[in-house]
Amino acid sequence: MDKFITLSLTYAIIGIVMYFLADKIYADNGNEIIKNLKEEHIIIRLPKVYRWVGLIGAMIVSIGPIIVTAFLNTTGSDEPWVIAGFGLFTLFGLYIAWAQIFWRIDVYRHGDHFILVTGLRIKHKIYYSDIIYYKLGNNYIHLKTNRKFFFIDNKAVCIEFLMAALSTNKVKEIKIKR
């Protein structure tokens, strides 16, 4: 019975935390949209909550190897793999935080292009005329250009301005069958 209560409380707490994170993302998006309504140059960024999720996740996962080596009686054969796995997840959390800081899209309301800066700080100048199509997924926007394809998080702050620019410049949208 104790395990059932513990498991139920764990799922309830995870659900509550996810609700508040989603609420924070959408509240930030609404405030930024109102602020940028009359701007000529709009900067689209990942939500600030991504940074905290990445940093807190990296901290929690990085504590894992310490707990494994200190409290569990492990054999020496699989311990390096466990620590390497925790290390990869820690790096992934740190990358999420890093990407939130540097990833952005610069949209110009009357321009013929936008600039995408990736999490690794690589700049791509994308002309609307070079975009073959775009698809809207559940959590992403897939852009296919003449040379590359890009995945853009659709929860980015002010992503609506990019969608409006794609529509205004008559970029072809492909519907995903669901």
CSV table of C-alpha atoms in Angstrom, one decimal:
chain,number,residue,atom,x,y,z
A,1,MET,CA,0.0,0.0,0.0
A,2,ASP,CA,2.9,2.4,0.8
A,3,LYS,CA,4.3,1.8,-2.7
A,4,PHE,CA,0.9,2.7,-4.3
A,5,ILE,CA,0.7,5.9,-2.3
A,6,THR,CA,4.3,6.9,-3.1
A,7,LEU,CA,3.7,6.1,-6.8
A,8,SER,CA,0.4,8.1,-6.9
A,9,LEU,CA,2.0,11.1,-5.2
A,10,THR,CA,4.9,11.0,-7.6
A,11,TYR,CA,2.6,11.1,-10.6
A,12,ALA,CA,0.5,13.8,-9.1
A,13,ILE,CA,3.6,16.0,-8.3
A,14,ILE,CA,4.9,15.4,-11.8
A,15,GLY,CA,1.6,16.4,-13.3
A,16,ILE,CA,1.3,19.6,-11.2
A,17,VAL,CA,4.9,20.6,-12.1
A,18,MET,CA,4.2,20.0,-15.8
A,19,TYR,CA,1.0,22.1,-15.6
A,20,PHE,CA,2.9,25.1,-14.0
A,21,LEU,CA,5.7,24.8,-16.5
A,22,ALA,CA,3.2,24.9,-19.4
A,23,ASP,CA,1.3,27.7,-17.8
A,24,LYS,CA,4.6,29.7,-17.5
A,25,ILE,CA,5.5,29.1,-21.1
A,26,TYR,CA,2.2,30.3,-22.4
A,27,ALA,CA,2.1,33.3,-20.1
A,28,ASP,CA,5.6,34.4,-21.3
A,29,ASN,CA,4.5,33.9,-24.9
A,30,GLY,CA,1.4,36.1,-24.5
A,31,ASN,CA,3.3,39.0,-22.9
A,32,GLU,CA,6.0,38.9,-25.6
A,33,ILE,CA,3.4,38.8,-28.4
A,34,ILE,CA,1.7,41.9,-27.1
A,35,LYS,CA,5.1,43.7,-26.7
A,36,ASN,CA,6.1,42.9,-30.3
A,37,LEU,CA,2.9,43.8,-32.1
A,38,LYS,CA,4.2,47.0,-33.6
A,39,GLU,CA,7.9,46.1,-33.9
A,40,GLU,CA,9.6,45.9,-37.3
A,41,HIS,CA,12.3,43.5,-36.1
A,42,ILE,CA,11.0,40.6,-34.0
A,43,ILE,CA,13.3,38.2,-32.1
A,44,ILE,CA,11.9,34.7,-31.5
A,45,ARG,CA,13.5,32.8,-28.6
A,46,LEU,CA,12.9,29.6,-26.7
A,47,PRO,CA,11.0,30.0,-23.5
A,48,LYS,CA,13.0,31.0,-20.4
A,49,VAL,CA,11.7,28.0,-18.5
A,50,TYR,CA,13.7,25.7,-20.9
A,51,ARG,CA,16.9,27.1,-19.3
A,52,TRP,CA,15.7,26.2,-15.8
A,53,VAL,CA,14.5,22.7,-16.8
A,54,GLY,CA,17.9,22.0,-18.4
A,55,LEU,CA,19.9,23.3,-15.5
A,56,ILE,CA,17.8,21.6,-12.8
A,57,GLY,CA,17.7,18.4,-14.9
A,58,ALA,CA,21.5,18.5,-15.3
A,59,MET,CA,22.0,19.0,-11.6
A,60,ILE,CA,19.7,16.1,-10.6
A,61,VAL,CA,21.2,13.7,-13.2
A,62,SER,CA,24.8,14.7,-12.3
A,63,ILE,CA,24.1,13.7,-8.6
A,64,GLY,CA,23.1,10.2,-9.9
A,65,PRO,CA,26.6,8.7,-10.2
A,66,ILE,CA,27.5,10.0,-6.7
A,67,ILE,CA,24.4,8.2,-5.2
A,68,VAL,CA,25.2,5.0,-7.2
A,69,THR,CA,28.8,4.8,-6.1
A,70,ALA,CA,28.2,5.9,-2.5
A,71,PHE,CA,25.1,3.9,-1.5
A,72,LEU,CA,24.7,1.0,-3.8
A,73,ASN,CA,26.8,-2.1,-3.7
A,74,THR,CA,27.7,-2.3,-7.4
A,75,THR,CA,30.0,-4.5,-9.3
A,76,GLY,CA,32.8,-2.8,-11.2
A,77,SER,CA,31.8,-4.1,-14.6
A,78,ASP,CA,28.8,-1.8,-15.3
A,79,GLU,CA,29.6,1.2,-13.2
A,80,PRO,CA,31.5,3.1,-16.0
A,81,TRP,CA,28.6,2.7,-18.3
A,82,VAL,CA,26.2,4.0,-15.7
A,83,ILE,CA,28.4,7.0,-15.0
A,84,ALA,CA,28.8,7.6,-18.8
A,85,GLY,CA,25.0,7.4,-19.2
A,86,PHE,CA,24.4,9.9,-16.4
A,87,GLY,CA,27.2,12.1,-18.0
A,88,LEU,CA,25.4,12.1,-21.4
A,89,PHE,CA,22.1,13.2,-19.8
A,90,THR,CA,23.9,15.9,-17.8
A,91,LEU,CA,25.4,17.2,-21.1
A,92,PHE,CA,21.9,17.1,-22.7
A,93,GLY,CA,20.5,19.2,-19.9
A,94,LEU,CA,23.3,21.7,-20.1
A,95,TYR,CA,22.8,21.9,-23.9
A,96,ILE,CA,19.1,22.7,-23.4
A,97,ALA,CA,20.1,25.6,-21.1
A,98,TRP,CA,22.8,26.7,-23.6
A,99,ALA,CA,20.4,26.6,-26.5
A,100,GLN,CA,17.8,28.7,-24.6
A,101,ILE,CA,20.4,31.4,-24.3
A,102,PHE,CA,21.7,31.5,-27.9
A,103,TRP,CA,18.9,30.0,-30.1
A,104,ARG,CA,16.9,32.7,-31.8
A,105,ILE,CA,15.1,33.7,-35.0
A,106,ASP,CA,15.2,37.3,-36.3
A,107,VAL,CA,12.1,38.0,-38.3
A,108,TYR,CA,11.8,41.3,-40.2
A,109,ARG,CA,8.2,42.3,-40.8
A,110,HIS,CA,8.8,43.7,-44.3
A,111,GLY,CA,12.0,41.7,-45.2
A,112,ASP,CA,12.5,38.9,-47.7
A,113,HIS,CA,14.4,36.7,-45.2
A,114,PHE,CA,14.8,35.7,-41.6
A,115,ILE,CA,17.9,34.7,-39.7
A,116,LEU,CA,18.0,31.5,-37.6
A,117,VAL,CA,20.8,31.1,-35.0
A,118,THR,CA,21.1,27.6,-33.7
A,119,GLY,CA,22.0,26.5,-30.2
A,120,LEU,CA,25.5,26.0,-31.4
A,121,ARG,CA,25.6,29.6,-32.6
A,122,ILE,CA,25.5,28.8,-36.3
A,123,LYS,CA,23.7,31.5,-38.3
A,124,HIS,CA,21.5,30.7,-41.3
A,125,LYS,CA,20.0,33.4,-43.5
A,126,ILE,CA,16.9,31.9,-44.9
A,127,TYR,CA,15.1,33.6,-47.8
A,128,TYR,CA,11.4,33.0,-48.0
A,129,SER,CA,11.8,32.3,-51.7
A,130,ASP,CA,14.2,29.4,-50.9
A,131,ILE,CA,11.8,27.6,-48.7
A,132,ILE,CA,10.2,24.7,-50.5
A,133,TYR,CA,7.6,23.9,-47.9
A,134,TYR,CA,6.9,23.8,-44.1
A,135,LYS,CA,5.0,21.3,-42.0
A,136,LEU,CA,3.5,21.8,-38.6
A,137,GLY,CA,4.1,19.0,-36.2
A,138,ASN,CA,2.9,18.5,-32.7
A,139,ASN,CA,6.0,20.1,-31.1
A,140,TYR,CA,7.9,21.5,-34.1
A,141,ILE,CA,7.8,23.3,-37.4
A,142,HIS,CA,9.7,21.5,-40.2
A,143,LEU,CA,11.2,23.9,-42.8
A,144,LYS,CA,12.6,22.5,-46.0
A,145,THR,CA,14.8,24.8,-48.1
A,146,ASN,CA,16.7,24.3,-51.3
A,147,ARG,CA,19.9,23.2,-49.4
A,148,LYS,CA,18.8,22.2,-45.8
A,149,PHE,CA,16.0,21.4,-43.5
A,150,PHE,CA,15.3,22.9,-40.1
A,151,PHE,CA,13.3,21.9,-37.1
A,152,ILE,CA,11.9,24.8,-35.1
A,153,ASP,CA,10.3,24.4,-31.7
A,154,ASN,CA,6.7,25.6,-32.0
A,155,LYS,CA,6.6,26.7,-28.3
A,156,ALA,CA,9.2,29.4,-29.0
A,157,VAL,CA,8.2,32.8,-27.8
A,158,CYS,CA,6.5,34.9,-30.6
A,159,ILE,CA,6.6,32.0,-33.1
A,160,GLU,CA,3.3,33.3,-34.5
A,161,PHE,CA,5.2,36.1,-36.2
A,162,LEU,CA,7.3,33.6,-38.2
A,163,MET,CA,4.1,31.7,-39.1
A,164,ALA,CA,2.5,35.0,-40.3
A,165,ALA,CA,5.7,35.9,-42.3
A,166,LEU,CA,5.6,32.4,-44.0
A,167,SER,CA,1.9,32.9,-44.8
A,168,THR,CA,2.4,36.4,-46.1
A,169,ASN,CA,5.3,35.3,-48.4
A,170,LYS,CA,3.1,32.4,-49.7
A,171,VAL,CA,5.3,29.6,-48.5
A,172,LYS,CA,3.7,26.2,-49.2
A,173,GLU,CA,2.3,24.4,-46.2
A,174,ILE,CA,2.1,20.6,-46.2
A,175,LYS,CA,-0.6,19.2,-43.9
A,176,ILE,CA,0.4,16.2,-41.8
A,177,LYS,CA,-2.1,13.4,-41.8
A,178,ARG,CA,-3.0,12.5,-38.2
